[in-house]
mmCIF file of C-alpha atoms and ligand atoms in Angstrom:
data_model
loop_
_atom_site.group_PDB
_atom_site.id
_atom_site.type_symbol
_atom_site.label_atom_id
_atom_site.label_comp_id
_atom_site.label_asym_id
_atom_site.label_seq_id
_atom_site.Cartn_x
_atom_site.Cartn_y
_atom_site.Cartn_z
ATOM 1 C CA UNK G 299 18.791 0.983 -18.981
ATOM 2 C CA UNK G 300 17.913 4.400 -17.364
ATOM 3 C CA UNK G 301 16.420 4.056 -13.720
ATOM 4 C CA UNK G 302 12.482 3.928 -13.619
ATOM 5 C CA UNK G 303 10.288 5.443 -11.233
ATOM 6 C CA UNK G 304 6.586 4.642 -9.953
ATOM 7 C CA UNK G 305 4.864 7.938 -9.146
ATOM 8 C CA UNK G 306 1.423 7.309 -10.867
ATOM 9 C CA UNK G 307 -0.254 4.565 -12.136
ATOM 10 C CA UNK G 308 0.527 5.349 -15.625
ATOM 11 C CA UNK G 309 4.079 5.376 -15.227
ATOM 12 C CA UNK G 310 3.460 1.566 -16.263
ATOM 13 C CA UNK G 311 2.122 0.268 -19.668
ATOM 14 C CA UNK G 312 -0.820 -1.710 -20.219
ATOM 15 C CA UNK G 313 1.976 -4.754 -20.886
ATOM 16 C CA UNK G 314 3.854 -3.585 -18.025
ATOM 17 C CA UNK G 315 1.492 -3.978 -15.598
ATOM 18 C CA UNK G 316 -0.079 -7.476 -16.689
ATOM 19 C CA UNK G 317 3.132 -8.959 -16.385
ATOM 20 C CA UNK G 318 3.543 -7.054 -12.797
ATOM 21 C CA UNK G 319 0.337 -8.574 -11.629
ATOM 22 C CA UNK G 320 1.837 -12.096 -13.103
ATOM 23 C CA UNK G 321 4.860 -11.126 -10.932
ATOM 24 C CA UNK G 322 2.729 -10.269 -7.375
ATOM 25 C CA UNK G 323 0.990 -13.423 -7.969
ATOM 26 C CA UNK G 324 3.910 -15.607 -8.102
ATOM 27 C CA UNK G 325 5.670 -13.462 -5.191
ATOM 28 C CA UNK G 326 2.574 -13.890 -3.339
ATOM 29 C CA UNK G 327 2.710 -17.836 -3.506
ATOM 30 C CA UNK G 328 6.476 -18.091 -2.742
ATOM 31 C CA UNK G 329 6.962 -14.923 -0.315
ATOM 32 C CA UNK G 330 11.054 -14.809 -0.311
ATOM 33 C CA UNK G 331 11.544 -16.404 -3.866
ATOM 34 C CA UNK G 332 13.482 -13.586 -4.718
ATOM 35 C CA UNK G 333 16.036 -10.771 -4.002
ATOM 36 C CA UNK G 334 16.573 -8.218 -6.023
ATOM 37 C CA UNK G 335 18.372 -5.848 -3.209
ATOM 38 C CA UNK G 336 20.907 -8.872 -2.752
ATOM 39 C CA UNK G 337 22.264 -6.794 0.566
ATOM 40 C CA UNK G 338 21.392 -3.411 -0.365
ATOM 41 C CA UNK G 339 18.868 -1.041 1.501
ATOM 42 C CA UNK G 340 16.187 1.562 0.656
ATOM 43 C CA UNK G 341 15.257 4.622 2.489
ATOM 44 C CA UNK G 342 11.286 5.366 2.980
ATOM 45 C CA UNK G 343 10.608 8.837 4.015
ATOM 46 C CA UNK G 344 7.725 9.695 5.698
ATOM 47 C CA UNK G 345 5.746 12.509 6.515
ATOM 48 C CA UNK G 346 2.625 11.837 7.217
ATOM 49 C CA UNK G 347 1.425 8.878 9.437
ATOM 50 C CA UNK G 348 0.983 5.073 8.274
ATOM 51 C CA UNK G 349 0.623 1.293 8.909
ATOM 52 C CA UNK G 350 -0.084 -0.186 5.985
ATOM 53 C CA UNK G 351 2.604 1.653 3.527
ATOM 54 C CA UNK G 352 5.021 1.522 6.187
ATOM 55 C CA UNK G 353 4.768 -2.300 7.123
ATOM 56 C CA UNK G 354 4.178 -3.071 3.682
ATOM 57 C CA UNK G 355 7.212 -1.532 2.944
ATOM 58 C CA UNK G 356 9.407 -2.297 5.188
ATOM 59 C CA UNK G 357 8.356 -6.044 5.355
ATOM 60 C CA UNK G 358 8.528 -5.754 1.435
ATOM 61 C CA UNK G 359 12.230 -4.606 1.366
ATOM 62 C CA UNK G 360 13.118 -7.539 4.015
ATOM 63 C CA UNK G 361 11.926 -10.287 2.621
ATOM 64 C CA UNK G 362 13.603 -9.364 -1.416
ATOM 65 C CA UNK G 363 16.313 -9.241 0.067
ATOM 66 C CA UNK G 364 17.803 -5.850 1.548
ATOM 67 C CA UNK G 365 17.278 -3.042 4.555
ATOM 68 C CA UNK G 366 14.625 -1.236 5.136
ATOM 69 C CA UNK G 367 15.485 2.361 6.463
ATOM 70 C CA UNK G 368 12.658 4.194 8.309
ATOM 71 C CA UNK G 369 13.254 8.058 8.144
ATOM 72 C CA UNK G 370 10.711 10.739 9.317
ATOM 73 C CA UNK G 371 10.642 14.504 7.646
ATOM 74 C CA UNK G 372 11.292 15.212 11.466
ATOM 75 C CA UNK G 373 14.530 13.690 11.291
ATOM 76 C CA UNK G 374 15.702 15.172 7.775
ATOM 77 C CA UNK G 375 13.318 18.186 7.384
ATOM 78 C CA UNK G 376 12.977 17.776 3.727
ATOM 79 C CA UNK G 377 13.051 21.338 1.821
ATOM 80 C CA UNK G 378 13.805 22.723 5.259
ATOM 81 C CA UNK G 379 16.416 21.629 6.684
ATOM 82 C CA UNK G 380 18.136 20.266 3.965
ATOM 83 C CA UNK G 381 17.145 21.052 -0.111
ATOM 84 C CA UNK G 382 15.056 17.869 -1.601
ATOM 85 C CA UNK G 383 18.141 17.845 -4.091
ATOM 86 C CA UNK G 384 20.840 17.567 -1.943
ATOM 87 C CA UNK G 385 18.844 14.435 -0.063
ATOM 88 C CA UNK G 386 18.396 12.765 -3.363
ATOM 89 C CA UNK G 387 22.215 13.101 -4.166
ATOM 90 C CA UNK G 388 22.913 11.772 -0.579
ATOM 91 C CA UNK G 389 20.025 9.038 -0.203
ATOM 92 C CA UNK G 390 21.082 7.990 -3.819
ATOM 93 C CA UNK G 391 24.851 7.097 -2.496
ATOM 94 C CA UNK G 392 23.251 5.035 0.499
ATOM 95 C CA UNK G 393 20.252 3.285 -1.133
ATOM 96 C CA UNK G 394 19.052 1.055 -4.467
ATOM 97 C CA UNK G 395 15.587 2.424 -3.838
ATOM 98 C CA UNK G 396 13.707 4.964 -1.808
ATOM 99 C CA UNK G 397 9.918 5.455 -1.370
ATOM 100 C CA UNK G 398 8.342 8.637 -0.138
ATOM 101 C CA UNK G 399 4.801 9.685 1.397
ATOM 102 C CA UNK G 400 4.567 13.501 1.516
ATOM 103 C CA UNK G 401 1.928 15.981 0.422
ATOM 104 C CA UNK G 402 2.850 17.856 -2.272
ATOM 105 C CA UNK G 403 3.341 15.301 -5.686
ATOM 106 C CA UNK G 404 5.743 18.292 -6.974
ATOM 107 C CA UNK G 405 8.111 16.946 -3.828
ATOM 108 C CA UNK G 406 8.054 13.958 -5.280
ATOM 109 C CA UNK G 407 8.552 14.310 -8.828
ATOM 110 C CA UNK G 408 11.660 16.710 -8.065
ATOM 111 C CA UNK G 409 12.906 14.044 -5.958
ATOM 112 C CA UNK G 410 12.932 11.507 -8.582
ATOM 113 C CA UNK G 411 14.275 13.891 -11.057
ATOM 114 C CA UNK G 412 17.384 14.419 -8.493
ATOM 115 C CA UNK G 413 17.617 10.774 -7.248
ATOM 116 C CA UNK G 414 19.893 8.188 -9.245
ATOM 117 C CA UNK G 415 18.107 5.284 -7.568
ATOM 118 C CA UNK G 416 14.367 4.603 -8.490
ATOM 119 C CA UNK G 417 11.583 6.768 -6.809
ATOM 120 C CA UNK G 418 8.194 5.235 -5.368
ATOM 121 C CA UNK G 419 5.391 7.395 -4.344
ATOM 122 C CA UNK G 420 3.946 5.940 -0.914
ATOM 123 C CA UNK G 421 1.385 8.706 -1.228
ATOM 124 C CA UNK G 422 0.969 12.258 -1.993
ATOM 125 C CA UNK G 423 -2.610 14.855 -2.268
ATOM 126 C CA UNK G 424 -2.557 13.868 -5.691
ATOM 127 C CA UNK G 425 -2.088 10.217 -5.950
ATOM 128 C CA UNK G 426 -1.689 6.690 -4.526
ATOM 129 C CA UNK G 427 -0.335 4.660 -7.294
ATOM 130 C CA UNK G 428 1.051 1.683 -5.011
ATOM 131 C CA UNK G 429 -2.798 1.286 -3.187
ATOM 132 C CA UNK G 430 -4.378 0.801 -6.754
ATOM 133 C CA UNK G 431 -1.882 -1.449 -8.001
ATOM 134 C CA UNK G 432 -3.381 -3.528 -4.404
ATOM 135 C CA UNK G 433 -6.644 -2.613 -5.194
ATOM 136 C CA UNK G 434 -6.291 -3.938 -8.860
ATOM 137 C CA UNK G 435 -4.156 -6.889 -7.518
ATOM 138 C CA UNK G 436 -7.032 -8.027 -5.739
ATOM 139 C CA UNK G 437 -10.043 -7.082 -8.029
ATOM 140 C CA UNK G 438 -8.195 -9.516 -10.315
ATOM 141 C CA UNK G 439 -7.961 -12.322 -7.695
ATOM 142 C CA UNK G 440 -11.118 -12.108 -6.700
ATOM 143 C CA UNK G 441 -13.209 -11.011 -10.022
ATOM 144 C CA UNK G 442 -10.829 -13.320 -12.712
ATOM 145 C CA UNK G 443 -9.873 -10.465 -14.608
ATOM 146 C CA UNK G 444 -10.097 -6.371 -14.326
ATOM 147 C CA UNK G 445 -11.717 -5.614 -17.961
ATOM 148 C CA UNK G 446 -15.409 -5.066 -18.008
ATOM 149 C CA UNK G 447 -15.785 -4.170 -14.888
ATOM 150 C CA UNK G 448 -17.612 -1.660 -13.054
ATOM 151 C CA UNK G 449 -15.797 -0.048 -10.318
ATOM 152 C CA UNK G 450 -18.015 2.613 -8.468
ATOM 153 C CA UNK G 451 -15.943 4.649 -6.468
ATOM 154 C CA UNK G 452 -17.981 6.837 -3.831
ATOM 155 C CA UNK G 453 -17.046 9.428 -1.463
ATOM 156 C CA UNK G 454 -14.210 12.438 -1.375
ATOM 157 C CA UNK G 455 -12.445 13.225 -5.059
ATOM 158 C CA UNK G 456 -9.467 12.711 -3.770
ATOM 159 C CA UNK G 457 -5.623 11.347 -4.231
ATOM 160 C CA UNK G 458 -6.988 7.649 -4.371
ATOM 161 C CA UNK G 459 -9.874 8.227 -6.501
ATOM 162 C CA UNK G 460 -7.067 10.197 -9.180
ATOM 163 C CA UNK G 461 -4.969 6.939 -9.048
ATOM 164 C CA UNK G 462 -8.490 4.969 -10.004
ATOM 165 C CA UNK G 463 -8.306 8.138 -12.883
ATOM 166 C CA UNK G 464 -5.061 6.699 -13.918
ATOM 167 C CA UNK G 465 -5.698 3.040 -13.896
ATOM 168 C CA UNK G 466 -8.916 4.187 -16.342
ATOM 169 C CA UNK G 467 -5.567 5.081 -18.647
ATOM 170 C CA UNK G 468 -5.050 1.543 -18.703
ATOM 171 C CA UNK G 469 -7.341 -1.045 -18.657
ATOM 172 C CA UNK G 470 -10.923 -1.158 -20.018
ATOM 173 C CA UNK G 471 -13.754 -0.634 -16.676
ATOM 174 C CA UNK G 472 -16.087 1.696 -16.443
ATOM 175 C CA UNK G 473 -15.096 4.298 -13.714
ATOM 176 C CA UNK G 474 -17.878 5.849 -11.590
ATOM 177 C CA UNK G 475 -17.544 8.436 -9.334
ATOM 178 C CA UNK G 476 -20.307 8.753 -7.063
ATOM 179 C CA UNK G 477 -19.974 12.304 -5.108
ATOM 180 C CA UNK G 478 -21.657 15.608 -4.677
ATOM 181 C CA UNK G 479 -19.956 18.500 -7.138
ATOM 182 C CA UNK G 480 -18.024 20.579 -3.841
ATOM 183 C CA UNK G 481 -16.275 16.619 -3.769
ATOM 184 C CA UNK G 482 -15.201 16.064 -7.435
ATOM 185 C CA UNK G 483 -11.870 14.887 -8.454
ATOM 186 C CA UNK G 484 -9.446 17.481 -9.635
ATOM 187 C CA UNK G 485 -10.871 19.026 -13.077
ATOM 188 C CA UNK G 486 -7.988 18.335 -14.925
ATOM 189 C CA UNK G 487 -7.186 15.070 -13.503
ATOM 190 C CA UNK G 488 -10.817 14.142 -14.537
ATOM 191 C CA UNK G 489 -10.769 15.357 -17.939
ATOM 192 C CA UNK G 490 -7.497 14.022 -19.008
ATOM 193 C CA UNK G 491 -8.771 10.840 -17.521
ATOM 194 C CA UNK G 492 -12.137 11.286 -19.781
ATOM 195 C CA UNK G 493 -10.105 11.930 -23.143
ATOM 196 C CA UNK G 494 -7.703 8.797 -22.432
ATOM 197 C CA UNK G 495 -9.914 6.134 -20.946
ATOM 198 C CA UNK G 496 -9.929 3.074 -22.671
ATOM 199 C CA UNK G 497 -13.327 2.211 -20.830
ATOM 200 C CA UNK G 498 -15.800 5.128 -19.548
ATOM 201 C CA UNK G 499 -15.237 7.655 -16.787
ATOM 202 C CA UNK G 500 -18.464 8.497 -15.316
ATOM 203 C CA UNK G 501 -19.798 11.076 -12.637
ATOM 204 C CA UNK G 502 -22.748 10.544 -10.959
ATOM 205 C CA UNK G 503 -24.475 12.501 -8.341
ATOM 206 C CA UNK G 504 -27.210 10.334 -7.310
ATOM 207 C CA UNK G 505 -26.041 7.248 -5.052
ATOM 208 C CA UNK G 506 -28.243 4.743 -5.780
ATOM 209 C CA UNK G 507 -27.325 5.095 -9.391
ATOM 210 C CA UNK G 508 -23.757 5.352 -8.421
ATOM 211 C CA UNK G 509 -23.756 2.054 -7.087
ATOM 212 C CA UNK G 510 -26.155 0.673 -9.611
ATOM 213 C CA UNK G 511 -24.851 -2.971 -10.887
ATOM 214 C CA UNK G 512 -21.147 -1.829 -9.754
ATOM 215 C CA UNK G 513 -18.564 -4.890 -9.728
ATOM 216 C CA UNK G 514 -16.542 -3.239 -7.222
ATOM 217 C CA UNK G 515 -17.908 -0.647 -4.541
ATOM 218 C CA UNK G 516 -14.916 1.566 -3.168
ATOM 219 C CA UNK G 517 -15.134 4.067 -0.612
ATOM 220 C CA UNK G 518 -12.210 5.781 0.899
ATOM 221 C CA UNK G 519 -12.098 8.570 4.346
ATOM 222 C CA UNK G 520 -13.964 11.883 3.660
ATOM 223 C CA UNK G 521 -11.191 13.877 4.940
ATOM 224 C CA UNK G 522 -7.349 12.920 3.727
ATOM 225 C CA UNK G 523 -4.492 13.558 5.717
ATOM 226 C CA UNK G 524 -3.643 17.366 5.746
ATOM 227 C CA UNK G 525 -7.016 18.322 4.876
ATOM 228 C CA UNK G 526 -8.616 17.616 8.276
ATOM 229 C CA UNK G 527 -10.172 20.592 8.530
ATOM 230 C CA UNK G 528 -12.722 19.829 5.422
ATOM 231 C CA UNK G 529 -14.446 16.783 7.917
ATOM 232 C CA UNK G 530 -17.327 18.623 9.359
ATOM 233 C CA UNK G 531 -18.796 19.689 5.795
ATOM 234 C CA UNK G 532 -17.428 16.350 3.848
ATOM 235 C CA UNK G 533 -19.835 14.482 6.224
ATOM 236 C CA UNK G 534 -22.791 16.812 5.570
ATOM 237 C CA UNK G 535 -22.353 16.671 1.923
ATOM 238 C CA UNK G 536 -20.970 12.798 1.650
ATOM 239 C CA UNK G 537 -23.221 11.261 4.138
ATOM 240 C CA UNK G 538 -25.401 9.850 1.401
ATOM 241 C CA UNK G 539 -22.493 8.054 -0.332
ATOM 242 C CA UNK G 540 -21.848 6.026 2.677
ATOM 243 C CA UNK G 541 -21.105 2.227 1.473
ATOM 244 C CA UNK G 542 -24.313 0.731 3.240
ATOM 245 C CA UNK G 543 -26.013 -2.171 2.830
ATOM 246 C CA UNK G 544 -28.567 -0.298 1.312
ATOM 247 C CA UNK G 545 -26.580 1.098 -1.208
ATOM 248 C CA UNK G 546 -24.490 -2.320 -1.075
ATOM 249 C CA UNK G 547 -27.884 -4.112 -2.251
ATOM 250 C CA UNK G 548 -27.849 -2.011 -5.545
ATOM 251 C CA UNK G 549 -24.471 -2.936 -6.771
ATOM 252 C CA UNK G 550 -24.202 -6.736 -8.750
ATOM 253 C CA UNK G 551 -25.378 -9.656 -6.366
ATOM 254 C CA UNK G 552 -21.269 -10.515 -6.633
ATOM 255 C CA UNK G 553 -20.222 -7.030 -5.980
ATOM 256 C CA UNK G 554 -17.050 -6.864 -3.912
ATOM 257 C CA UNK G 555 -16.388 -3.882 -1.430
ATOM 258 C CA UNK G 556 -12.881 -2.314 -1.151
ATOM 259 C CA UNK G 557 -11.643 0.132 1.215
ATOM 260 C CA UNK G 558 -8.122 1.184 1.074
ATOM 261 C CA UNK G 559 -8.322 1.666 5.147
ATOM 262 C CA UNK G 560 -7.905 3.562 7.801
ATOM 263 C CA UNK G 561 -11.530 3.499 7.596
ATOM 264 C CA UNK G 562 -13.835 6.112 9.519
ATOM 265 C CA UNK G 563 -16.472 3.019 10.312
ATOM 266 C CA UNK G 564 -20.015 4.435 10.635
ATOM 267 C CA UNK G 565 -19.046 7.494 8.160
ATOM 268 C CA UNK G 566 -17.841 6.364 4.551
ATOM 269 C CA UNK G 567 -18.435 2.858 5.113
ATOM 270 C CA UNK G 568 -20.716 0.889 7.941
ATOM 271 C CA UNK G 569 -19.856 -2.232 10.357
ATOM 272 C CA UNK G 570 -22.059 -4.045 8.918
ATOM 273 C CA UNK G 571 -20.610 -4.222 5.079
ATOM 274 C CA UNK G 572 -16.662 -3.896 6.484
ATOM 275 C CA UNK G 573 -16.868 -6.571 8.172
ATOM 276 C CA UNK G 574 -20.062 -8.325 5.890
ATOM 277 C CA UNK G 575 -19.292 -11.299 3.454
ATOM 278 C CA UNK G 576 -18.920 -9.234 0.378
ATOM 279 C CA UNK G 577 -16.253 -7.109 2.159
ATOM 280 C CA UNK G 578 -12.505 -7.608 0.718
ATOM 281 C CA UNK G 579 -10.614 -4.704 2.735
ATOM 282 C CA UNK G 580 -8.372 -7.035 4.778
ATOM 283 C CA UNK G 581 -7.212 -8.634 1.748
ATOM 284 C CA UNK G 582 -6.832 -5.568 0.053
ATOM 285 C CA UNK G 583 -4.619 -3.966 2.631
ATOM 286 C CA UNK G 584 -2.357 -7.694 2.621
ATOM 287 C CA UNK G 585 -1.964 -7.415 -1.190
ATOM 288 C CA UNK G 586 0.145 -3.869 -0.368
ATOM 289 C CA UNK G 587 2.899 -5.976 0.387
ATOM 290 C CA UNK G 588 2.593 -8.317 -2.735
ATOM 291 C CA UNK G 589 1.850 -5.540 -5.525
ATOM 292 C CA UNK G 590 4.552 -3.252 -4.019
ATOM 293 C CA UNK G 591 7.327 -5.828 -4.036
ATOM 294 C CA UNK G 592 6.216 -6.411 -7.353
ATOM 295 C CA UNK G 593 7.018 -3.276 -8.115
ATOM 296 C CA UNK G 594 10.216 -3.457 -6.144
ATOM 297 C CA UNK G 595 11.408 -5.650 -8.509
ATOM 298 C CA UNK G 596 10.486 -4.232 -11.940
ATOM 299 C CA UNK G 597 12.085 -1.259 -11.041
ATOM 300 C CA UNK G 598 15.252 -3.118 -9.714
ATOM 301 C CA UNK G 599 15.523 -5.805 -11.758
ATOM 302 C CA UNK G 600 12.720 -5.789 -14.283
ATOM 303 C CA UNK G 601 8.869 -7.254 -14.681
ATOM 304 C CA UNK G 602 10.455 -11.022 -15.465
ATOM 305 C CA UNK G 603 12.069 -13.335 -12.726
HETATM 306 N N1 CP H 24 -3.942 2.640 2.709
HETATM 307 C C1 CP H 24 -2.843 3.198 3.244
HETATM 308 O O1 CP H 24 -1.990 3.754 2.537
HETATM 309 O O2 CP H 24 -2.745 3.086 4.589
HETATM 310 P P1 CP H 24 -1.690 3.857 5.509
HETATM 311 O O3 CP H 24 -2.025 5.322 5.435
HETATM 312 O O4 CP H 24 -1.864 3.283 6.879
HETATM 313 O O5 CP H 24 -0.318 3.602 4.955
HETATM 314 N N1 NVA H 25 -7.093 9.656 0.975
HETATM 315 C C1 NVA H 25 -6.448 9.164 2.168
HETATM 316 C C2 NVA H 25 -5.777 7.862 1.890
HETATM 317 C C3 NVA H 25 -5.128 7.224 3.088
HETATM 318 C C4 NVA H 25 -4.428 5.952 2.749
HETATM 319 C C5 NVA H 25 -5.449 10.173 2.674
HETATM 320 O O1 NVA H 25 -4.728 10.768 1.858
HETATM 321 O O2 NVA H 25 -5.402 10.402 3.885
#
């Protein structure tokens, strides 16, 4: 079998990811059940700041089973100091897996194509595969099942609202994106999205009706990492899409709120619903560890035990 990498969302069939949901369930229940690095290590490369992917992570590698390597860009200077090809080749001689955060998703993809070891994106602009594979994980625990649903995503276009894009590739929700037109997703990203949903992709600029009967309010920071600089006029324009309770009080009496953190509380998403009753962040940020060691193992040893 050729190695597999995880760099979006759809990198996984419909099958494919059912049975890695089945998987981060069962991992979840029995936390060291299994050990598909039997000894080995993997590298994750950073360069840009994190708790969640790196504890995640490196808790993730320890407990199936190998060594979790902690690397900074300072360190390695990737493309500077060193060609992303010739890290690949040497990472690849070291490691079973390595995961990457960087900013640029053409980084990533041309470290995958180099590596001989599987490739996980821990974040890029474009995408966040590993936090909607959480953010499903725990729709599904906490909703019964992910088809049908309403997901109303509000807030910045950016790399996490793509990876909701993606997972519209594969299961059957409507997707609404609640933002002003300055803030929408990347037009390509959105229309490929619209031509393969199995469900709807919608785009609404009105946040009432954004959050209208939504199964799942998600909100994310107005400004991503690296694009700092866009804060002052993403809270001018965004302000209005700010997960209230106001706006909370439109969505389904059941609704759930995510939030895949660090959170700007009081901007995108008030006190009062973070830390409210229909608030499922803190879960959502725990499930990183099961739905990434899920994918751990798929990619080292397949979707079955
Ligand atoms: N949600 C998430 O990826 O958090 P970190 O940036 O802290 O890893
Ligand atoms: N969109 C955010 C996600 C952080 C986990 C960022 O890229 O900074």
């Amino acid at each position: 079998m050729s190695k597999r990498d995880f760099l979006t969302v759809t990198d996984f069939t419909r099958s494919e990811l059912d049975s890695l949901f089945d998987l981060a369930v069962r991992m979840k229940r029995n936390r060291s059940g299994l050990r598909p690095f039997g000894g080995g290590s993997a590298a994750l490369v950073f360069k840009k700041p994190s708790l969640r992917t790196r504890a995640s992570f490196d808790v993730g590698v320890h407990e199936l089973g190998g060594h979790p390597m902690y690397i900074t860009d300072q360190e390695i200077g990737l493309g500077k100091r060193e060609s992303v090809y010739d890290i690949a080749q040497v990472l690849s001689r070291f490691v079973r897996l390595i995961m990457i955060r960087t900013f640029e998703h053409s980084e990533v993809e041309e470290l995958a194509a180099a590596a001989t070891v599987p490739v996980v994106n821990g974040l890029t602009n474009s995408y966040h595969p590993c936090q909607i594979i959480a953010d499903l994980l725990t729709v599904y625990e906490h909703k019964g099942h992910i088809d049908g649903l309403t997901i109303s995503y509000l807030g910045d276009g950016n790399n996490v609202a793509h990876s909701w894009l993606k997972a519209a590739e594969r299961y059957d929700i409507t997707l609404r994106i609640g933002t002003v037109a300055e803030n929408d997703p990347d037009p390509e990203i959105l229309d490929h999205a619209r031509t393969h949903a199995i469900g709807r992709v919608e785009v609404v600029r009105e946040p009432l009706a954004a959050a209208d009967g939504a199964d799942v309010l998600y909100t994310d920071v107005w400004a991503s990492m690296g694009q700092k600089d866009r804060a002052e006029e993403n809270r001018r324009r965004l302000a209005a899409f700010q997960i209230n309770e106001e706006l909370l009080a439109a969505a389904a009496q059941d609704a759930i709120v995510l939030h895949c953190l660090p959170a700007n509380r009081g901007e995108e998403i008030t006190d009062a619903v973070m830390d409210g009753p229909q608030s499922r962040v803190f879960d959502e940020a725990e499930n990183r560890l099961h739905a990434q060691k899920a994918i751990m193992h798929a990619l080292l040893a397949g979707f079955d035990e």
